[in-house]
Every structure is written in structure tokens, then in C-alpha cells.
Short mmCIF file of C-alpha atoms in Angstrom, two decimals:
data_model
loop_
_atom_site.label_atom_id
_atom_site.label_comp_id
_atom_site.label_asym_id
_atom_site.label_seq_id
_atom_site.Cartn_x
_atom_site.Cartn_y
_atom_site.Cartn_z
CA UNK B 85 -27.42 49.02 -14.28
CA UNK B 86 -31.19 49.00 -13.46
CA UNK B 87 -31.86 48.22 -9.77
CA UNK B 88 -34.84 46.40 -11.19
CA UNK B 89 -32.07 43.92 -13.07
CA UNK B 90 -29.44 43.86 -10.39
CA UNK B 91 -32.12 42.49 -8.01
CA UNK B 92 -33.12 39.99 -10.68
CA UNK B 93 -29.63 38.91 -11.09
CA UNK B 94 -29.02 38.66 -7.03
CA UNK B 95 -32.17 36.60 -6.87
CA UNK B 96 -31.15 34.32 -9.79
CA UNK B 97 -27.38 33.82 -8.30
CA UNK B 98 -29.41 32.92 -4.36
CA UNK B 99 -31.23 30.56 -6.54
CA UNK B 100 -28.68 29.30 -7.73
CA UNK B 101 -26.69 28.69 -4.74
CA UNK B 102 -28.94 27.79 -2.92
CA UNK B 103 -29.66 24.37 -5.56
CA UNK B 104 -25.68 24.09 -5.56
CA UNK B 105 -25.83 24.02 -1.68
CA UNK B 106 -28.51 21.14 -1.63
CA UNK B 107 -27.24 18.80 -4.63
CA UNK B 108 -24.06 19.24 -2.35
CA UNK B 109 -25.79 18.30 0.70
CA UNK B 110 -27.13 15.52 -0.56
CA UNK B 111 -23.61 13.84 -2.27
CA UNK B 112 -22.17 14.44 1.17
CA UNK B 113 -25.10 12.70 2.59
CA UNK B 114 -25.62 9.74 0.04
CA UNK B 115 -21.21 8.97 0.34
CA UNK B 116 -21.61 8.85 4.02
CA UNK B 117 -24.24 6.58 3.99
CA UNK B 118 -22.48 4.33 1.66
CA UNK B 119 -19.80 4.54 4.07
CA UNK B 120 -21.93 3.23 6.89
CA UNK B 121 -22.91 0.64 4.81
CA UNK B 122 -19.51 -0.52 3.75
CA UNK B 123 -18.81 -0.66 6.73
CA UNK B 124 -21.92 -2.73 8.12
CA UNK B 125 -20.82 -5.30 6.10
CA UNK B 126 -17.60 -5.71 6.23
CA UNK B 127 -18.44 -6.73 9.61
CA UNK B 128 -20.86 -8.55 9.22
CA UNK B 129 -18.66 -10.44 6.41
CA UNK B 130 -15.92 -10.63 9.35
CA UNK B 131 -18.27 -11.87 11.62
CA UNK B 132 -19.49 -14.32 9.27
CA UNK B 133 -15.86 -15.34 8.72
CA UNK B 134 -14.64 -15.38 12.54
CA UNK B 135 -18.22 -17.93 13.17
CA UNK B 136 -17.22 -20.04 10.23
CA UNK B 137 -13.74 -20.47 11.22
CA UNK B 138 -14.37 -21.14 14.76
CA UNK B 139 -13.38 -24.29 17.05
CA UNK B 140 -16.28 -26.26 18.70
CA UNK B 141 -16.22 -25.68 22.37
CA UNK B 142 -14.29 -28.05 24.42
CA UNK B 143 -16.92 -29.82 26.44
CA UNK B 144 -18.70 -30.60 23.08
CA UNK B 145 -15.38 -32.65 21.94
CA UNK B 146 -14.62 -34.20 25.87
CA UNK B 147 -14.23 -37.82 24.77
CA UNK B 148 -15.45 -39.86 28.02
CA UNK B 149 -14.09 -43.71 28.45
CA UNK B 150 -17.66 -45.02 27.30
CA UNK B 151 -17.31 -43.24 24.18
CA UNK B 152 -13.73 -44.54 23.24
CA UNK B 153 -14.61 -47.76 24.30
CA UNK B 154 -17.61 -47.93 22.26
CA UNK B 155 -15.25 -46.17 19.09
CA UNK B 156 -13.34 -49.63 19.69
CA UNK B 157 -10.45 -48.03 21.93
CA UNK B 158 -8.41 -50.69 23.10
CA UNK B 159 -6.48 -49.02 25.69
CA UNK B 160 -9.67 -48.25 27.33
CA UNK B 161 -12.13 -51.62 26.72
CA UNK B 162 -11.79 -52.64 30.58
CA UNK B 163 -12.46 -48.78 31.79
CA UNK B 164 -15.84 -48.54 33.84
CA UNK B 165 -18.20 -46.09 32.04
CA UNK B 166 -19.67 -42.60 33.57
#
């Protein structure tokens, strides 16, 4: 074979590799990225989920005597308010 060919033919296969490499490279790249983004938000959807599902905080539901007395509370119409 020609050297002049075989050196043509190396060049052409580098080339070639070389595009494979990137276009490889880049699938890699994109599927981890969609990865990280799956898994952004799923937790933000979690997050959303564990907020929307949570109890109020226990000294925003404290029911005080004034309050059941003025909800009509009978047990508690003679109790002296805070």
C-alpha cells in the first residue's frame, strides 16, 4: 500500500474516533445531567409533599380558657382569662 494512502487512512480513522469519542462524551454528559435533574426534583416534589402534609406547630393550636370560653365552652364559662 502507498504510505501516502495508509497515512490518509490513519488520519481518516483519528478523525473518526476522535468525533465517536466526543458524541460519546457528550451522551454521558447530557444522561448525567438529566440525572441531577431527576433527582432535583424529586426532592423538591418530596419536599413539597412533606410541607403540605405537615401539622401546625403546637403553640399555634394551644387553646387558652378565653378562647374556649368565647367558642361557648361550658366547662370553662366561669374560668378567669390570661
Amino acid at each position: 500500500m502507498d504510505p501516502l494512502k495508509a497515512a490518509a487512512a490513519t488520519a481518516v480513522c483519528l478523525v473518526l474516533f476522535w468525533l465517536a469519542f466526543r458524541l460519546t462524551r457528550r451522551l454521558v454528559d447530557m444522561a448525567i445531567a438529566g440525572g441531577y435533574a431527576e433527582e432535583r426534583r424529586r426532592l423538591a416534589e418530596e419536599e413539597a409533599e412533606a410541607t403540605a402534609d405537615a401539622v401546625p406547630q403546637a403553640s399555634a393550636r394551644r387553646a387558652t380558657p378565653a378562647s374556649l370560653a368565647a367558642k361557648g365552652d361550658p366547662s370553662l364559662q366561669g374560668a378567669p382569662a390570661e
